[in-house]
PDB file of C-alpha atoms and ligand atoms in Angstrom:
ATOM      1  CA  MET A  23       4.010 -17.723 -21.742  1.00 97.00           C
ATOM      2  CA  TRP A  24       5.476 -14.258 -21.491  1.00 97.00           C
ATOM      3  CA  ILE A  25       9.154 -13.152 -19.596  1.00 98.00           C
ATOM      4  CA  ASP A  26       9.905 -10.036 -19.151  1.00 98.00           C
ATOM      5  CA  VAL A  27      14.008  -9.749 -18.281  1.00 98.00           C
ATOM      6  CA  LEU A  28      15.278  -6.393 -16.572  1.00 98.00           C
ATOM      7  CA  THR A  29      18.899  -6.115 -16.474  1.00 97.00           C
ATOM      8  CA  LEU A  30      21.919  -4.004 -17.236  1.00 96.00           C
ATOM      9  CA  PHE A  31      23.406  -6.432 -19.539  1.00 96.00           C
ATOM     10  CA  PRO A  32      20.758  -7.720 -21.641  1.00 97.00           C
ATOM     11  CA  GLU A  33      23.788  -8.418 -24.385  1.00 97.00           C
ATOM     12  CA  VAL A  34      24.604 -11.916 -22.002  1.00 97.00           C
ATOM     13  CA  PHE A  35      21.220 -13.563 -22.608  1.00 97.00           C
ATOM     14  CA  GLU A  36      21.183 -13.232 -26.629  1.00 96.00           C
ATOM     15  CA  SER A  37      23.428 -16.542 -27.013  1.00 97.00           C
ATOM     16  CA  TYR A  38      21.607 -18.425 -23.927  1.00 95.00           C
ATOM     17  CA  LEU A  39      17.912 -17.942 -25.334  1.00 95.00           C
ATOM     18  CA  ALA A  40      18.866 -18.590 -28.483  1.00 96.00           C
ATOM     19  CA  THR A  41      20.204 -22.145 -27.978  1.00 96.00           C
ATOM     20  CA  SER A  42      18.786 -25.743 -27.398  1.00 95.00           C
ATOM     21  CA  ILE A  43      15.855 -26.313 -26.002  1.00 96.00           C
ATOM     22  CA  VAL A  44      14.485 -22.830 -25.118  1.00 97.00           C
ATOM     23  CA  GLY A  45      15.901 -21.531 -28.349  1.00 97.00           C
ATOM     24  CA  ARG A  46      13.263 -24.155 -29.534  1.00 97.00           C
ATOM     25  CA  ALA A  47      10.917 -23.380 -27.398  1.00 97.00           C
ATOM     26  CA  VAL A  48      11.133 -19.394 -28.568  1.00 97.00           C
ATOM     27  CA  ALA A  49      11.284 -20.033 -32.213  1.00 97.00           C
ATOM     28  CA  GLU A  50       8.148 -22.289 -31.816  1.00 97.00           C
ATOM     29  CA  GLY A  51       6.764 -19.462 -29.366  1.00 97.00           C
ATOM     30  CA  ARG A  52       5.886 -21.547 -26.775  1.00 97.00           C
ATOM     31  CA  VAL A  53       7.474 -18.669 -24.645  1.00 98.00           C
ATOM     32  CA  THR A  54       8.246 -14.881 -25.915  1.00 97.00           C
ATOM     33  CA  ILE A  55      11.242 -13.014 -23.482  1.00 98.00           C
ATOM     34  CA  ARG A  56      12.259  -9.737 -24.077  1.00 98.00           C
ATOM     35  CA  CYS A  57      15.037  -8.220 -22.304  1.00 98.00           C
ATOM     36  CA  THR A  58      14.789  -4.860 -21.371  1.00 98.00           C
ATOM     37  CA  ASN A  59      17.899  -2.921 -19.961  1.00 98.00           C
ATOM     38  CA  PHE A  60      17.307  -0.686 -17.071  1.00 96.00           C
ATOM     39  CA  ARG A  61      20.031   2.050 -18.256  1.00 97.00           C
ATOM     40  CA  ASP A  62      17.342   3.417 -20.369  1.00 98.00           C
ATOM     41  CA  PHE A  63      15.800   4.512 -17.664  1.00 98.00           C
ATOM     42  CA  ALA A  64      17.820   6.536 -16.087  1.00 97.00           C
ATOM     43  CA  LYS A  65      17.900   9.913 -15.685  1.00 94.00           C
ATOM     44  CA  ASP A  66      20.739  11.805 -16.115  1.00 93.00           C
ATOM     45  CA  LYS A  67      22.872  12.535 -19.119  1.00 94.00           C
ATOM     46  CA  HIS A  68      25.799   9.587 -18.111  1.00 95.00           C
ATOM     47  CA  ARG A  69      23.009   6.838 -17.543  1.00 96.00           C
ATOM     48  CA  SER A  70      23.523   6.217 -14.334  1.00 96.00           C
ATOM     49  CA  VAL A  71      21.761   3.905 -12.176  1.00 96.00           C
ATOM     50  CA  ASP A  72      23.520   3.180  -9.085  1.00 95.00           C
ATOM     51  CA  ASP A  73      25.278   5.442  -6.288  1.00 95.00           C
ATOM     52  CA  ARG A  74      26.946   5.304  -2.933  1.00 95.00           C
ATOM     53  CA  PRO A  75      25.395   3.995  -0.061  1.00 95.00           C
ATOM     54  CA  PHE A  76      23.815   6.348   2.636  1.00 97.00           C
ATOM     55  CA  GLY A  77      26.435   5.172   5.483  1.00 97.00           C
ATOM     56  CA  GLY A  78      28.934   5.066   3.547  1.00 96.00           C
ATOM     57  CA  GLY A  79      30.651   1.750   3.384  1.00 94.00           C
ATOM     58  CA  PRO A  80      32.189  -0.074  -0.335  1.00 92.00           C
ATOM     59  CA  GLY A  81      30.642  -0.534  -3.316  1.00 91.00           C
ATOM     60  CA  MET A  82      27.590   1.232  -5.199  1.00 94.00           C
ATOM     61  CA  VAL A  83      23.533   0.122  -5.023  1.00 95.00           C
ATOM     62  CA  LEU A  84      21.363   0.332  -7.681  1.00 95.00           C
ATOM     63  CA  MET A  85      18.814   3.605  -7.193  1.00 96.00           C
ATOM     64  CA  CYS A  86      14.481   3.085  -7.298  1.00 97.00           C
ATOM     65  CA  GLY A  87      14.322   5.239  -9.956  1.00 97.00           C
ATOM     66  CA  PRO A  88      15.719   3.463 -12.542  1.00 97.00           C
ATOM     67  CA  VAL A  89      14.381   0.172 -11.705  1.00 97.00           C
ATOM     68  CA  PHE A  90      10.418   1.436 -11.159  1.00 97.00           C
ATOM     69  CA  ASP A  91      10.125   2.579 -14.863  1.00 98.00           C
ATOM     70  CA  ALA A  92      11.445   0.306 -16.107  1.00 98.00           C
ATOM     71  CA  LEU A  93       9.128  -1.986 -14.230  1.00 98.00           C
ATOM     72  CA  GLU A  94       6.686  -0.174 -15.229  1.00 97.00           C
ATOM     73  CA  SER A  95       7.320   0.476 -18.467  1.00 98.00           C
ATOM     74  CA  VAL A  96       7.817  -2.846 -19.485  1.00 97.00           C
ATOM     75  CA  GLU A  97       4.417  -4.112 -17.114  1.00 97.00           C
ATOM     76  CA  ALA A  98       1.651  -1.057 -19.560  1.00 97.00           C
ATOM     77  CA  GLN A  99       2.662  -3.412 -22.485  1.00 95.00           C
ATOM     78  CA  ARG A 100       1.842  -6.763 -20.925  1.00 92.00           C
ATOM     79  CA  LYS A 101      -1.529  -7.680 -21.149  1.00 92.00           C
ATOM     80  CA  GLU A 102      -0.951 -10.213 -18.172  1.00 91.00           C
ATOM     81  CA  LYS A 103       0.035  -8.520 -14.664  1.00 95.00           C
ATOM     82  CA  PRO A 104       3.343 -11.412 -14.058  1.00 98.00           C
ATOM     83  CA  GLN A 105       4.260 -12.879 -11.195  1.00 98.00           C
ATOM     84  CA  ARG A 106       7.196 -10.557  -9.949  1.00 98.00           C
ATOM     85  CA  ILE A 107      10.497 -12.439  -9.111  1.00 98.00           C
ATOM     86  CA  LEU A 108      13.762 -10.481  -7.613  1.00 97.00           C
ATOM     87  CA  LEU A 109      16.747 -12.540  -7.912  1.00 97.00           C
ATOM     88  CA  THR A 110      18.988 -12.112  -4.822  1.00 96.00           C
ATOM     89  CA  PRO A 111      21.225 -14.949  -2.416  1.00 95.00           C
ATOM     90  CA  GLN A 112      18.506 -13.992   0.126  1.00 94.00           C
ATOM     91  CA  GLY A 113      15.768 -15.030  -1.711  1.00 96.00           C
ATOM     92  CA  ALA A 114      14.596 -18.282  -0.695  1.00 98.00           C
ATOM     93  CA  ARG A 115      16.032 -20.725  -2.760  1.00 97.00           C
ATOM     94  CA  LEU A 116      15.325 -22.730  -6.390  1.00 98.00           C
ATOM     95  CA  THR A 117      14.134 -26.067  -6.228  1.00 96.00           C
ATOM     96  CA  GLN A 118      12.090 -28.539  -9.030  1.00 96.00           C
ATOM     97  CA  ARG A 119       9.104 -27.601  -7.083  1.00 96.00           C
ATOM     98  CA  VAL A 120       9.428 -23.710  -7.146  1.00 98.00           C
ATOM     99  CA  VAL A 121      10.153 -23.818 -10.778  1.00 98.00           C
ATOM    100  CA  ALA A 122       6.541 -26.250 -11.433  1.00 97.00           C
ATOM    101  CA  GLU A 123       4.602 -23.086  -9.637  1.00 98.00           C
ATOM    102  CA  LEU A 124       7.273 -20.679 -12.109  1.00 98.00           C
ATOM    103  CA  ALA A 125       6.656 -22.521 -15.326  1.00 98.00           C
ATOM    104  CA  GLN A 126       1.911 -21.843 -15.146  1.00 98.00           C
ATOM    105  CA  GLU A 127       1.859 -18.533 -14.480  1.00 98.00           C
ATOM    106  CA  PRO A 128       1.344 -16.872 -17.777  1.00 97.00           C
ATOM    107  CA  ALA A 129       3.608 -14.046 -17.243  1.00 98.00           C
ATOM    108  CA  LEU A 130       6.534 -13.472 -15.501  1.00 98.00           C
ATOM    109  CA  LEU A 131       9.192 -10.639 -14.613  1.00 98.00           C
ATOM    110  CA  LEU A 132      11.881 -10.879 -13.934  1.00 98.00           C
ATOM    111  CA  VAL A 133      14.706  -8.077 -11.451  1.00 98.00           C
ATOM    112  CA  CYS A 134      18.501  -9.043 -12.594  1.00 97.00           C
ATOM    113  CA  GLY A 135      19.916  -7.273  -9.722  1.00 91.00           C
ATOM    114  CA  HIS A 136      24.214  -5.744  -9.774  1.00 84.00           C
ATOM    115  CA  TYR A 137      26.851  -3.697  -7.437  1.00 73.00           C
ATOM    116  CA  GLU A 138      26.447  -4.735  -4.279  1.00 77.00           C
ATOM    117  CA  GLY A 139      22.879  -4.461  -3.914  1.00 87.00           C
ATOM    118  CA  PHE A 140      19.370  -2.935  -4.800  1.00 92.00           C
ATOM    119  CA  ASP A 141      18.283   0.342  -2.048  1.00 96.00           C
ATOM    120  CA  GLU A 142      16.511  -1.794  -0.276  1.00 95.00           C
ATOM    121  CA  ARG A 143      12.567   0.531  -1.014  1.00 97.00           C
ATOM    122  CA  ILE A 144      12.790  -1.651  -4.515  1.00 96.00           C
ATOM    123  CA  ARG A 145      12.185  -4.951  -2.326  1.00 95.00           C
ATOM    124  CA  ILE A 146       9.676  -3.082   0.020  1.00 96.00           C
ATOM    125  CA  ARG A 147       8.012  -1.737  -2.753  1.00 96.00           C
ATOM    126  CA  ILE A 148       7.998  -4.060  -5.923  1.00 96.00           C
ATOM    127  CA  ASN A 149       6.226  -7.278  -3.851  1.00 95.00           C
ATOM    128  CA  ALA A 150       7.784  -9.299  -6.223  1.00 97.00           C
ATOM    129  CA  ARG A 151       9.271 -13.483  -5.245  1.00 98.00           C
ATOM    130  CA  GLU A 152      12.629 -13.234  -4.117  1.00 97.00           C
ATOM    131  CA  ILE A 153      14.708 -15.930  -5.409  1.00 98.00           C
ATOM    132  CA  SER A 154      18.315 -17.081  -4.932  1.00 97.00           C
ATOM    133  CA  VAL A 155      19.911 -20.242  -7.122  1.00 98.00           C
ATOM    134  CA  GLY A 156      22.354 -20.575  -4.066  1.00 97.00           C
ATOM    135  CA  ASP A 157      24.571 -20.108  -1.198  1.00 96.00           C
ATOM    136  CA  TYR A 158      27.047 -18.138  -2.855  1.00 96.00           C
ATOM    137  CA  VAL A 159      26.932 -14.585  -3.955  1.00 94.00           C
ATOM    138  CA  LEU A 160      27.773 -14.189  -7.877  1.00 96.00           C
ATOM    139  CA  SER A 161      28.500 -10.694  -9.535  1.00 94.00           C
ATOM    140  CA  GLY A 162      25.157 -10.043 -10.825  1.00 94.00           C
ATOM    141  CA  GLY A 163      21.253 -11.953 -10.977  1.00 96.00           C
ATOM    142  CA  GLU A 164      22.044 -12.583 -14.793  1.00 97.00           C
ATOM    143  CA  PRO A 165      23.394 -16.070 -14.312  1.00 97.00           C
ATOM    144  CA  ALA A 166      20.572 -16.323 -11.965  1.00 98.00           C
ATOM    145  CA  ALA A 167      17.870 -15.377 -14.657  1.00 98.00           C
ATOM    146  CA  MET A 168      19.594 -17.603 -16.732  1.00 98.00           C
ATOM    147  CA  VAL A 169      19.211 -20.797 -14.640  1.00 98.00           C
ATOM    148  CA  LEU A 170      15.392 -19.887 -13.519  1.00 98.00           C
ATOM    149  CA  VAL A 171      14.370 -18.990 -17.310  1.00 98.00           C
ATOM    150  CA  ASP A 172      15.796 -23.180 -18.081  1.00 98.00           C
ATOM    151  CA  ALA A 173      13.954 -24.745 -15.645  1.00 98.00           C
ATOM    152  CA  VAL A 174      11.066 -23.235 -16.493  1.00 98.00           C
ATOM    153  CA  VAL A 175      10.949 -22.827 -20.331  1.00 98.00           C
ATOM    154  CA  ARG A 176      11.983 -26.749 -20.381  1.00 96.00           C
ATOM    155  CA  LEU A 177       8.736 -27.933 -18.222  1.00 96.00           C
ATOM    156  CA  LEU A 178       6.345 -25.941 -20.578  1.00 97.00           C
ATOM    157  CA  PRO A 179       4.558 -27.707 -22.444  1.00 95.00           C
ATOM    158  CA  GLY A 180       6.014 -29.505 -25.954  1.00 94.00           C
ATOM    159  CA  ALA A 181       9.184 -27.423 -25.167  1.00 95.00           C
ATOM    160  CA  LEU A 182      11.209 -30.893 -24.782  1.00 94.00           C
ATOM    161  CA  GLY A 183       9.686 -32.903 -28.205  1.00 85.00           C
ATOM    162  CA  ASP A 184       9.102 -36.188 -25.728  1.00 70.00           C
ATOM    163  CA  GLU A 185       6.718 -34.649 -22.803  1.00 62.00           C
ATOM    164  CA  ALA A 186       7.764 -38.044 -20.747  1.00 63.00           C
ATOM    165  CA  SER A 187      11.462 -36.754 -20.490  1.00 78.00           C
ATOM    166  CA  ALA A 188      10.454 -33.942 -17.588  1.00 84.00           C
ATOM    167  CA  ASP A 189       8.920 -36.389 -15.317  1.00 82.00           C
ATOM    168  CA  ASN A 190      12.031 -38.265 -15.480  1.00 79.00           C
ATOM    169  CA  ASP A 191      14.363 -35.759 -14.239  1.00 85.00           C
ATOM    170  CA  SER A 192      16.045 -35.290 -10.788  1.00 83.00           C
ATOM    171  CA  PHE A 193      13.938 -33.856  -8.557  1.00 86.00           C
ATOM    172  CA  ALA A 194      10.389 -34.186 -10.604  1.00 79.00           C
ATOM    173  CA  ASP A 195       9.551 -36.986  -8.233  1.00 81.00           C
ATOM    174  CA  GLY A 196      11.611 -35.913  -5.366  1.00 86.00           C
ATOM    175  CA  VAL A 197      14.664 -38.090  -6.538  1.00 92.00           C
ATOM    176  CA  LEU A 198      17.577 -38.025  -8.427  1.00 95.00           C
ATOM    177  CA  GLU A 199      17.596 -38.934 -11.298  1.00 94.00           C
ATOM    178  CA  TYR A 200      18.789 -42.878 -12.289  1.00 96.00           C
ATOM    179  CA  PRO A 201      21.974 -43.843 -14.476  1.00 96.00           C
ATOM    180  CA  GLN A 202      21.871 -43.989 -18.305  1.00 96.00           C
ATOM    181  CA  TYR A 203      23.653 -45.832 -21.221  1.00 98.00           C
ATOM    182  CA  THR A 204      23.652 -45.362 -25.013  1.00 97.00           C
ATOM    183  CA  ARG A 205      25.700 -47.376 -27.520  1.00 97.00           C
ATOM    184  CA  PRO A 206      28.273 -48.827 -27.818  1.00 98.00           C
ATOM    185  CA  ARG A 207      27.445 -52.164 -24.995  1.00 98.00           C
ATOM    186  CA  GLU A 208      30.626 -52.096 -23.808  1.00 98.00           C
ATOM    187  CA  PHE A 209      32.921 -49.264 -23.458  1.00 98.00           C
ATOM    188  CA  ARG A 210      36.748 -49.668 -22.270  1.00 98.00           C
ATOM    189  CA  GLY A 211      35.733 -52.841 -20.612  1.00 98.00           C
ATOM    190  CA  MET A 212      33.101 -50.805 -18.571  1.00 98.00           C
ATOM    191  CA  ARG A 213      28.864 -52.879 -19.856  1.00 98.00           C
ATOM    192  CA  VAL A 214      25.819 -51.811 -20.196  1.00 98.00           C
ATOM    193  CA  PRO A 215      23.735 -53.292 -17.281  1.00 98.00           C
ATOM    194  CA  GLU A 216      22.226 -56.952 -18.521  1.00 98.00           C
ATOM    195  CA  VAL A 217      18.867 -55.726 -17.528  1.00 98.00           C
ATOM    196  CA  LEU A 218      18.630 -52.961 -19.742  1.00 98.00           C
ATOM    197  CA  LEU A 219      19.589 -54.680 -22.914  1.00 98.00           C
ATOM    198  CA  SER A 220      16.462 -57.524 -21.840  1.00 97.00           C
ATOM    199  CA  GLY A 221      13.504 -55.756 -23.130  1.00 97.00           C
ATOM    200  CA  ASN A 222      11.054 -56.645 -20.285  1.00 98.00           C
ATOM    201  CA  HIS A 223      10.640 -53.301 -19.621  1.00 98.00           C
ATOM    202  CA  ALA A 224       8.819 -54.307 -15.681  1.00 98.00           C
ATOM    203  CA  GLU A 225      12.801 -55.063 -14.727  1.00 98.00           C
ATOM    204  CA  ILE A 226      13.662 -52.120 -16.186  1.00 98.00           C
ATOM    205  CA  ALA A 227      11.329 -50.046 -14.429  1.00 97.00           C
ATOM    206  CA  ALA A 228      11.845 -51.881 -11.237  1.00 98.00           C
ATOM    207  CA  TRP A 229      15.869 -51.627 -12.196  1.00 98.00           C
ATOM    208  CA  ARG A 230      15.511 -47.486 -12.758  1.00 97.00           C
ATOM    209  CA  GLU A 231      13.440 -47.233  -9.566  1.00 96.00           C
ATOM    210  CA  GLU A 232      15.865 -48.976  -7.609  1.00 97.00           C
ATOM    211  CA  GLN A 233      18.469 -47.111  -9.074  1.00 97.00           C
ATOM    212  CA  ALA A 234      17.430 -43.979  -7.936  1.00 96.00           C
ATOM    213  CA  ARG A 235      16.428 -44.977  -4.869  1.00 96.00           C
ATOM    214  CA  GLN A 236      19.835 -45.677  -4.168  1.00 97.00           C
ATOM    215  CA  ARG A 237      21.582 -43.062  -5.619  1.00 97.00           C
ATOM    216  CA  THR A 238      19.384 -40.185  -3.983  1.00 96.00           C
ATOM    217  CA  ALA A 239      20.269 -42.492  -0.571  1.00 96.00           C
ATOM    218  CA  GLN A 240      24.286 -42.299  -1.052  1.00 97.00           C
ATOM    219  CA  ARG A 241      24.451 -38.603  -2.062  1.00 97.00           C
ATOM    220  CA  ARG A 242      21.157 -36.025  -1.136  1.00 96.00           C
ATOM    221  CA  PRO A 243      19.611 -38.681   1.608  1.00 95.00           C
ATOM    222  CA  ASP A 244      18.549 -35.452   2.536  1.00 93.00           C
ATOM    223  CA  LEU A 245      15.669 -35.711  -0.852  1.00 92.00           C
ATOM    224  CA  LEU A 246      14.489 -38.610   1.132  1.00 91.00           C
ATOM    225  CA  GLY A 247      13.433 -36.857   4.286  1.00 84.00           C
ATOM    226  CA  PRO A 248      14.148 -37.520   8.133  1.00 80.00           C
ATOM    227  CA  SER A 249      14.472 -41.440   8.117  1.00 64.00           C
TER     228      SER A 249
HETATM  229  N1  LIG B 595      22.728 -12.759  -7.232  1.00 96.06           N
HETATM  230  C1  LIG B 595      24.129 -13.178  -6.851  1.00 96.06           C
HETATM  231  N2  LIG B 595      23.202 -13.876  -6.378  1.00 96.06           N
HETATM  232  C2  LIG B 595      22.449 -14.816  -5.890  1.00 96.06           C
HETATM  233  C3  LIG B 595      22.570 -15.517  -5.540  1.00 96.06           C
HETATM  234  N3  LIG B 595      23.110 -16.638  -5.770  1.00 96.06           N
HETATM  235  N4  LIG B 595      21.417 -15.853  -6.632  1.00 96.06           N
HETATM  236  C4  LIG B 595      20.357 -15.284  -6.794  1.00 96.06           C
HETATM  237  N5  LIG B 595      20.770 -14.131  -7.903  1.00 96.06           N
HETATM  238  C5  LIG B 595      21.994 -13.661  -7.214  1.00 96.06           C
END
């Protein structure tokens, strides 16, 4: 998979993209991630990418020119037409289902906003899937882009090493994950549930399924649908 990220702050991605599961997927060539600074496409000598909003009001608004020039330049260098994604608190909520859909794409192009927002003509013309990572406002789309990249990359074939592990994730089948334990068997008086030590795989699977169901009912009944 190819992932292009258009951002004013490419440097904030560097350590994240080189670390842990995403870093390994990059090193193994499962995904190629490239960040492009749309300030490099600014036209004036101050390298401006934003301006005051017409009609007045606080803050600055990202201008069309640098965003479109960066987008067109990046896409011209790619064979596949990417799924364009605009990170914005006004987008559809990112869920595991959306992540799984995006993981099927050969190429993604993420556009991170900053300042008060985008010129509306960017939104209109780029025809992107608009995605929000939650009902709160970030200072920019960069943390949201990292969330999306992480969630997508871990679903790419081979990215987790153990293919089974993504299947047991919370949300993978609509419920939260069951509780996990490792050594020691007892820690400060808290014992690992006996069934996990039993070696009886059917009983363990049934226990995990029931724990996942109970947890979901307690914490996220909305995931179980109307009862
Ligand atoms: N940019 C600012 N806030 C955001 C959010 N909640 N999701 C995605 N992009 C954003």
